[in-house]
Coordinates of C-alpha atoms in Angstrom, one line a residue:
M1 CA -28.3 -27.0 4.7
A2 CA -24.8 -28.0 3.9
S3 CA -22.0 -26.7 6.1
T4 CA -19.6 -24.0 4.8
K5 CA -16.6 -25.6 6.4
T6 CA -13.5 -26.0 4.1
V7 CA -13.8 -29.0 1.9
L8 CA -11.5 -32.0 2.7
E9 CA -10.7 -30.5 6.2
P10 CA -10.9 -33.2 8.9
T11 CA -12.9 -32.3 12.0
R12 CA -12.7 -34.3 15.2
T13 CA -11.1 -37.7 15.6
V14 CA -13.3 -40.7 15.0
K15 CA -12.4 -44.3 14.7
P16 CA -13.0 -45.5 11.2
T17 CA -15.5 -48.4 11.2
R18 CA -17.0 -50.8 8.7
I19 CA -20.8 -50.9 9.4
F20 CA -21.7 -54.0 7.4
G21 CA -20.0 -57.0 5.9
R22 CA -16.6 -58.6 6.5
G23 CA -13.3 -57.2 5.5
T24 CA -9.8 -56.3 6.5
S25 CA -8.3 -53.0 7.6
S26 CA -6.7 -50.6 5.1
D27 CA -3.0 -49.8 5.0
S28 CA -2.6 -46.7 7.2
S29 CA 1.1 -46.4 7.1
A30 CA 0.9 -42.8 5.8
L31 CA -2.1 -41.9 8.0
N32 CA -1.6 -39.0 10.3
L33 CA -2.0 -39.9 14.0
G34 CA -5.5 -39.0 15.2
E35 CA -6.7 -38.0 11.8
A36 CA -10.5 -38.3 11.1
P37 CA -11.9 -39.3 7.6
V38 CA -13.2 -36.4 5.6
V39 CA -15.9 -38.6 4.2
V40 CA -16.9 -42.3 3.9
L41 CA -17.4 -44.1 0.6
R42 CA -20.2 -46.7 1.0
V43 CA -20.4 -49.5 -1.6
Q44 CA -23.2 -52.1 -1.9
V45 CA -23.1 -55.2 -4.1
L46 CA -26.8 -56.1 -4.9
S47 CA -26.6 -59.0 -7.3
C48 CA -24.9 -60.7 -10.2
Q49 CA -26.5 -62.2 -13.3
D50 CA -25.5 -64.7 -16.0
L51 CA -22.3 -65.8 -14.3
V52 CA -20.1 -68.5 -15.8
A53 CA -20.7 -72.0 -14.5
K54 CA -17.4 -73.4 -13.0
D55 CA -18.7 -76.5 -11.2
S56 CA -19.6 -79.9 -12.6
N57 CA -23.2 -79.4 -11.6
G58 CA -23.5 -76.5 -14.1
K59 CA -23.5 -73.9 -11.3
S60 CA -21.0 -71.8 -9.3
D61 CA -20.7 -70.7 -5.7
P62 CA -20.1 -67.0 -6.2
Y63 CA -18.9 -64.2 -3.9
V64 CA -17.6 -60.7 -4.6
V65 CA -14.5 -59.1 -3.3
V66 CA -14.5 -55.2 -3.2
S67 CA -11.1 -53.5 -3.0
F68 CA -10.3 -49.8 -2.4
M69 CA -7.2 -48.1 -1.1
G70 CA -5.6 -51.3 0.2
K71 CA -8.7 -52.5 2.0
Q72 CA -10.7 -55.6 0.9
S73 CA -14.2 -56.7 1.9
K74 CA -16.2 -59.6 0.6
T75 CA -19.8 -60.8 0.4
P76 CA -21.0 -64.2 1.6
V77 CA -20.9 -67.1 -0.8
C78 CA -24.2 -67.9 -2.6
K79 CA -24.1 -71.7 -3.2
K80 CA -25.1 -73.2 -6.6
N81 CA -26.3 -70.0 -8.1
L82 CA -25.5 -68.2 -11.4
N83 CA -27.7 -65.2 -10.4
P84 CA -26.9 -64.5 -6.8
V85 CA -28.7 -61.8 -4.8
Y86 CA -26.9 -60.5 -1.7
K87 CA -28.5 -59.1 1.4
A88 CA -27.8 -55.4 2.1
K89 CA -26.5 -56.1 5.6
E90 CA -24.0 -58.6 4.4
A91 CA -22.8 -56.9 1.2
T92 CA -22.5 -53.2 2.1
F93 CA -19.1 -51.9 3.0
D94 CA -17.6 -48.6 4.2
F95 CA -14.3 -47.2 3.1
P96 CA -13.1 -44.1 5.0
I97 CA -11.3 -41.5 2.9
Y98 CA -8.5 -39.5 4.6
M99 CA -7.0 -36.2 3.5
S100 CA -3.4 -37.5 4.1
L101 CA -4.1 -40.5 1.8
V102 CA -5.8 -38.7 -1.0
N103 CA -2.8 -39.1 -3.2
K104 CA -3.3 -42.9 -3.0
L105 CA -6.9 -42.6 -4.0
G106 CA -7.2 -45.3 -6.7
T107 CA -9.8 -47.3 -8.5
L108 CA -12.7 -49.1 -6.8
E109 CA -12.3 -52.7 -7.8
F110 CA -14.7 -55.6 -7.9
A111 CA -13.7 -59.3 -8.4
V112 CA -16.2 -62.2 -8.6
W113 CA -15.0 -65.6 -7.6
D114 CA -16.4 -69.2 -7.4
K115 CA -15.7 -70.7 -4.0
D116 CA -14.1 -74.1 -4.1
L117 CA -13.7 -76.4 -1.1
I118 CA -10.7 -78.1 -2.7
G119 CA -8.0 -76.1 -4.6
K120 CA -8.0 -72.4 -5.6
D121 CA -11.2 -70.5 -6.1
D122 CA -12.1 -69.9 -9.8
F123 CA -12.2 -66.4 -11.3
L124 CA -15.6 -65.3 -12.7
G125 CA -14.8 -61.8 -13.8
N126 CA -13.9 -58.3 -12.5
Y127 CA -14.7 -54.6 -12.9
A128 CA -12.8 -51.4 -12.1
L129 CA -14.7 -48.2 -11.4
P130 CA -12.5 -45.1 -11.5
I131 CA -13.3 -42.1 -9.4
D132 CA -14.8 -40.1 -12.3
Q133 CA -17.4 -42.8 -12.8
W134 CA -18.7 -43.1 -9.3
F135 CA -21.7 -40.9 -9.9
N136 CA -23.6 -40.2 -13.1
G137 CA -25.9 -37.5 -11.7
T138 CA -26.1 -35.1 -8.8
A139 CA -27.1 -37.6 -6.1
F140 CA -23.9 -38.2 -4.0
A141 CA -25.4 -39.3 -0.7
F142 CA -25.8 -43.0 -0.4
N143 CA -29.3 -43.0 1.2
V144 CA -31.1 -40.4 -1.0
P145 CA -33.8 -41.8 -3.3
D146 CA -32.1 -40.4 -6.5
N147 CA -29.0 -42.4 -5.9
R148 CA -29.8 -45.6 -7.6
D149 CA -27.9 -48.8 -8.2
F150 CA -26.6 -49.5 -11.7
P151 CA -25.4 -52.5 -13.7
V152 CA -21.8 -53.1 -14.9
N153 CA -20.6 -55.8 -17.3
L154 CA -17.9 -58.0 -15.9
K155 CA -14.5 -58.0 -17.7
S156 CA -12.2 -60.9 -18.4
S157 CA -15.2 -63.2 -18.6
P158 CA -17.5 -64.4 -21.4
S159 CA -20.6 -63.3 -19.4
G160 CA -21.7 -61.7 -16.2
I161 CA -23.5 -58.6 -15.0
M162 CA -23.2 -57.1 -11.5
R163 CA -25.4 -54.5 -9.9
I164 CA -23.7 -52.1 -7.5
K165 CA -24.5 -48.9 -5.6
V166 CA -22.0 -46.2 -4.6
G167 CA -22.5 -43.2 -2.4
F168 CA -21.1 -41.0 0.4
V169 CA -22.0 -41.0 4.1
P170 CA -20.7 -38.7 6.8
P171 CA -17.9 -40.0 9.0
N172 CA -20.2 -39.4 12.1
S173 CA -23.8 -38.8 12.7
T174 CA -23.4 -35.1 13.5
S175 CA -21.6 -34.1 10.3
Q176 CA -23.3 -32.0 7.6
L177 CA -21.2 -32.1 4.5
D178 CA -21.4 -30.9 0.9
F179 CA -20.8 -34.2 -0.8
E180 CA -20.7 -32.6 -4.3
K181 CA -17.8 -30.3 -3.3
I182 CA -16.0 -33.1 -1.6
Y183 CA -16.3 -35.3 -4.7
N184 CA -15.1 -32.5 -7.0
A185 CA -12.2 -31.9 -4.7
L186 CA -11.2 -35.5 -4.6
K187 CA -11.3 -35.8 -8.4
S188 CA -9.2 -32.7 -8.8
A189 CA -6.6 -34.0 -6.3
V190 CA -6.4 -37.3 -8.1
Q191 CA -6.0 -35.6 -11.5
V192 CA -3.2 -33.5 -10.2
I193 CA -1.3 -36.1 -8.1
A194 CA -2.1 -39.3 -9.9
P195 CA 0.6 -39.3 -12.7
S196 CA 3.6 -39.1 -10.3
V197 CA 2.0 -41.5 -7.9
I198 CA 1.4 -44.1 -10.5
D199 CA 5.0 -44.0 -11.7
K200 CA 6.2 -44.4 -8.1
H201 CA 3.8 -47.3 -7.4
H202 CA 4.8 -49.4 -10.5
V203 CA 7.6 -51.7 -9.5
G204 CA 8.2 -53.8 -12.6
T205 CA 7.0 -55.2 -15.9
V206 CA 5.5 -58.6 -16.7
I207 CA 6.2 -59.7 -20.3
V208 CA 3.8 -62.3 -21.8
D209 CA 4.6 -63.9 -25.2
I210 CA 1.5 -65.7 -26.5
I211 CA 2.9 -68.3 -28.9
R212 CA 0.1 -70.7 -30.0
A213 CA -2.8 -73.0 -29.0
R214 CA -3.5 -76.5 -29.9
D215 CA -6.6 -78.8 -30.2
L216 CA -9.2 -76.0 -29.9
P217 CA -12.7 -77.4 -30.4
K218 CA -14.7 -77.6 -33.7
W219 CA -17.9 -75.8 -32.8
P220 CA -20.8 -75.6 -35.2
N221 CA -21.1 -72.4 -37.1
M222 CA -24.4 -70.4 -37.5
T223 CA -25.7 -72.6 -40.3
H224 CA -24.8 -75.8 -38.4
M225 CA -23.5 -77.1 -41.7
G226 CA -19.9 -76.9 -40.7
W227 CA -17.6 -75.7 -37.9
D228 CA -15.9 -72.5 -37.1
M229 CA -13.2 -71.3 -34.6
D230 CA -11.8 -67.8 -34.7
P231 CA -9.7 -67.7 -31.6
F232 CA -8.1 -64.8 -29.7
V233 CA -6.5 -64.6 -26.3
E234 CA -7.2 -62.2 -23.5
V235 CA -4.5 -61.9 -20.8
S236 CA -5.4 -60.1 -17.5
I237 CA -3.6 -59.2 -14.2
G238 CA -6.2 -57.8 -11.8
E239 CA -8.1 -55.1 -13.7
K240 CA -5.5 -54.8 -16.5
A241 CA -6.5 -56.8 -19.6
K242 CA -5.0 -57.0 -23.1
R243 CA -5.9 -59.0 -26.2
T244 CA -4.2 -60.6 -29.1
K245 CA -5.3 -60.5 -32.7
V246 CA -8.0 -62.9 -34.0
I247 CA -6.9 -65.9 -36.0
R248 CA -9.5 -66.9 -38.6
H249 CA -10.8 -70.5 -38.8
S250 CA -8.1 -72.4 -36.9
Q251 CA -7.9 -75.1 -34.2
N252 CA -4.2 -74.7 -33.9
P253 CA -3.6 -70.9 -34.1
V254 CA -0.2 -69.2 -33.9
W255 CA -0.1 -65.6 -32.6
D256 CA 3.5 -64.9 -31.7
E257 CA 2.5 -61.7 -29.9
R258 CA 4.1 -60.0 -27.0
L259 CA 2.1 -58.2 -24.3
Y260 CA 3.5 -55.9 -21.6
F261 CA 1.9 -55.3 -18.2
R262 CA 3.2 -52.5 -15.8
V263 CA 2.5 -53.9 -12.3
R264 CA 2.4 -52.4 -8.8
E265 CA 3.6 -54.2 -5.7
H266 CA 0.2 -55.6 -4.7
D267 CA -0.2 -57.0 -8.3
L268 CA 2.7 -59.4 -7.6
S269 CA 0.4 -61.6 -5.5
L270 CA -2.2 -61.8 -8.3
P271 CA -2.4 -64.5 -10.9
I272 CA -1.9 -64.0 -14.6
R273 CA -5.1 -65.2 -16.3
I274 CA -5.0 -66.4 -19.9
A275 CA -8.5 -66.9 -21.5
V276 CA -9.2 -68.1 -25.0
F277 CA -12.3 -66.9 -26.8
D278 CA -14.0 -67.7 -30.1
R279 CA -14.7 -64.5 -31.9
D280 CA -18.3 -64.1 -33.0
K281 CA -19.4 -61.1 -35.1
F282 CA -23.1 -61.4 -34.5
S283 CA -23.3 -62.4 -30.9
R284 CA -21.3 -62.6 -27.7
N285 CA -17.8 -64.2 -28.0
D286 CA -17.7 -67.8 -26.9
Y287 CA -15.5 -68.7 -24.0
V288 CA -13.2 -71.7 -24.9
G289 CA -11.1 -72.1 -21.8
M290 CA -8.7 -70.5 -19.3
A291 CA -5.3 -71.1 -17.6
E292 CA -3.5 -69.3 -14.8
I293 CA 0.1 -68.6 -13.8
T294 CA 1.3 -67.1 -10.5
I295 CA 3.6 -64.1 -10.7
A296 CA 5.5 -64.8 -7.5
P297 CA 7.9 -67.5 -9.0
L298 CA 8.7 -65.1 -11.9
V299 CA 9.7 -62.5 -9.3
E300 CA 11.9 -65.0 -7.5
R301 CA 13.9 -65.6 -10.7
A302 CA 14.2 -62.0 -11.7
A303 CA 17.5 -60.2 -11.6
K304 CA 18.7 -59.6 -8.1
K305 CA 20.9 -56.9 -6.6
G306 CA 24.5 -57.8 -6.1
S307 CA 25.6 -58.0 -2.5
N308 CA 28.9 -56.3 -3.1
T309 CA 28.1 -53.6 -5.7
G310 CA 24.4 -53.0 -5.0
L311 CA 23.9 -53.1 -8.7
Y312 CA 21.6 -55.5 -10.6
H313 CA 23.1 -58.1 -12.9
D314 CA 22.8 -57.1 -16.6
D315 CA 21.7 -60.6 -17.7
L316 CA 18.5 -61.0 -19.7
P317 CA 15.5 -61.8 -17.5
T318 CA 14.8 -65.5 -17.0
I319 CA 12.0 -66.5 -19.4
D320 CA 9.7 -69.4 -18.4
D321 CA 8.1 -71.5 -21.1
F322 CA 4.6 -72.9 -20.4
E323 CA 2.3 -75.3 -22.2
L324 CA -0.8 -75.2 -20.2
P325 CA -4.1 -77.1 -20.4
L326 CA -7.1 -74.8 -20.8
T327 CA -9.9 -75.4 -18.3
P328 CA -12.8 -75.8 -20.8
T329 CA -16.2 -74.2 -20.7
K330 CA -19.1 -76.3 -19.3
K331 CA -21.7 -74.4 -21.4
P332 CA -24.2 -76.8 -23.1
G333 CA -23.5 -77.2 -26.8
R334 CA -20.0 -75.9 -26.3
V335 CA -18.1 -79.1 -25.4
C336 CA -14.3 -79.6 -25.9
E337 CA -13.8 -83.3 -26.9
T338 CA -10.1 -83.0 -26.2
I339 CA -8.3 -80.8 -23.7
P340 CA -6.9 -77.8 -25.6
T341 CA -3.5 -76.3 -24.6
I342 CA -1.9 -72.9 -24.9
T343 CA 1.9 -72.2 -25.2
L344 CA 3.4 -69.0 -23.9
C345 CA 6.6 -67.5 -22.4
V346 CA 6.5 -65.2 -19.4
S347 CA 9.2 -63.1 -17.6
F348 CA 9.4 -60.3 -15.1
Q349 CA 11.8 -57.3 -14.8
W350 CA 12.2 -54.9 -11.9
D351 CA 12.0 -51.3 -12.8
V352 CA 15.2 -50.6 -10.8
A353 CA 17.0 -53.3 -12.7
I354 CA 16.0 -51.7 -16.0
R355 CA 17.2 -48.2 -14.9
N356 CA 20.4 -49.8 -13.5

């Protein structure tokens, strides 16, 4: 029988632990000294399917990074596999939830990467699971039979499905908790507090102008009697993604579209990913290629506070122009005979500079 203790009330002090997997500790700067977690969120990554091939052998070496409340954990790498299956003991992670940090309760984020021995790892897709989508039924405990794993479609990728499982476990073996009440209380706390917290956590805006692309491939149309290319661009920073309009039948499309991304401080270490797709009305959109830009150099060139006045200069933000080669798809039948490029302009503005 569930205990009648007050929901979200910490009991005795226990050291938060991660039972399985590998990861880093969460940011506990606002954590009360000696505070125990009210509940532990357990997350398991079971498998992925139909991932994008990033290596020359037509395979990828995928691993999954799970992020929640400033803590990151990752699965092992599955070499040369587009349909990896992860062992439970290596891909199950615990995230303690504390009452004092409930106002920082954010989205459960998953990112799939292809491990490279040389150079940066390649991005394979991501998925964000907000708190109101953690559970579809009434099974909240991780280990009960009715709490089943479920599939999610990866975002910012032409293909990919990931199977995950989410549930609560008590912070210690002697706890008897009403997980449903705790879940409803957490959702209510997030709904009440989230708007002001989100505003405080945003530190600036990334502005991306998508200008044009050149030398996109001529891929056969459905009848194989001609070619077709109806390109659009998807730009993503972490879990945030935005798209341009579709340009019909063009190898050298011009968009001239501006996209705005409100970013938090931890977003400044993420790359800006620019992916070009060929729009298909009757099947999945075809992935053409991708390019990346790091945000950090944009931040370095943003307006800075004056040493004497403490005010930010009122100059317009520095705008960087890029013409980037697109890393083409390796999918059979979808070959790029030339290396396509995309032209864009990117800038960053601090929120405090705009208010100033």
